[in-house]
C-alpha positions as MATLAB code, in Angstrom:
seq = 'MTIERPPLRIAPPPELGSAAGPLGVPVAVLGLVLFLAAVAALPRLSFWGGEYGGILIYLAFMLYTAVAGALIRWGIDTAADRRARLGRVRSAARESRR';
ca = [
     251.231   27.556  171.216;
     248.840   25.592  168.763;
     249.287   21.913  168.212;
     248.037   20.916  164.979;
     246.970   17.649  164.314;
     246.464   15.868  161.595;
     242.872   14.791  160.324;
     241.358   11.666  161.897;
     241.049    9.551  158.568;
     241.524    5.917  157.546;
     243.558    5.200  154.488;
     246.421    3.612  152.846;
     249.525    3.459  154.489;
     251.435    5.702  152.674;
     254.232    3.060  151.485;
     251.567    1.021  149.634;
     250.696    3.790  147.496;
     247.813    3.495  145.140;
     248.812   -0.451  145.082;
     246.258   -0.348  148.235;
     243.728    0.740  146.010;
     242.067   -2.351  144.329;
     241.384   -3.778  147.410;
     239.278   -1.455  148.535;
     235.689   -2.847  147.094;
     236.804   -6.306  148.097;
     237.362   -5.495  151.718;
     234.300   -2.661  152.223;
     232.539   -6.225  151.552;
     234.210   -8.508  153.717;
     234.004   -5.718  156.480;
     229.954   -5.921  155.215;
     229.815   -9.757  155.767;
     231.522   -9.908  158.532;
     228.673   -7.293  160.676;
     226.250   -9.060  158.957;
     226.977  -12.005  160.480;
     227.890  -10.174  163.416;
     223.706   -8.752  163.308;
     222.749  -12.622  163.349;
     224.543  -13.821  165.814;
     222.788  -11.122  167.929;
     220.031  -13.355  168.829;
     222.321  -16.330  170.699;
     224.524  -13.389  172.693;
     222.743  -13.745  175.419;
     222.902  -17.966  175.462;
     226.780  -17.802  175.042;
     226.879  -14.585  177.624;
     225.779  -17.474  180.121;
     227.972  -19.676  179.171;
     230.597  -18.299  178.767;
     230.790  -15.127  180.789;
     228.563  -11.951  179.901;
     231.850   -9.651  179.787;
     233.868  -11.614  178.136;
     231.115  -12.597  174.989;
     230.199   -8.622  175.073;
     233.647   -7.155  175.130;
     234.582   -9.783  172.114;
     231.405   -9.153  170.260;
     232.668   -5.034  170.634;
     236.240   -6.149  169.171;
     234.705   -7.996  166.194;
     231.909   -5.264  165.199;
     234.604   -2.536  165.551;
     237.181   -4.293  163.087;
     233.869   -5.205  160.704;
     233.046   -1.438  160.832;
     237.058   -0.382  160.467;
     237.256   -2.877  157.042;
     233.913   -0.790  156.039;
     235.627    2.382  156.551;
     239.209    1.629  155.288;
     237.317   -0.017  152.265;
     235.188    2.704  151.337;
     237.661    5.260  151.859;
     240.624    3.534  149.390;
     237.859    2.086  146.827;
     237.180    6.673  146.861;
     240.597    7.936  146.821;
     241.111    4.744  144.063;
     238.685    7.060  141.848;
     239.537   10.657  142.957;
     243.380    9.501  141.755;
     241.665    7.788  138.803;
     239.934   10.659  137.788;
     242.835   12.918  137.906;
     244.856   11.293  136.162;
     242.060   10.990  132.871;
     241.497   14.420  133.499;
     245.433   15.545  132.917;
     245.624   13.309  130.043;
     242.665   14.745  128.717;
     244.459   18.363  128.953;
     247.961   17.048  127.861;
     245.911   15.650  124.270;
     244.679   19.312  123.745;
];
């Protein structure tokens, strides 16, 4: 017996459909800004770890960067899906004119 698993992919929820398409680029930019803020905070991590506890600070930093990375990936995937969808619509419109 074989269990088929869907491909691992972060995409907009099906109930949003094409409504999430315009959010792709702004969300990717937001994720990039969050990631750059995390890089800027790297020199202070050891100080914060000493003040507030290393495990807490490093766990929070990992979660923060994971969320930033997920936003970047979701934004890029959503923008690419929107671009592909618009390309298919445009080619279908060209074909119908012929």
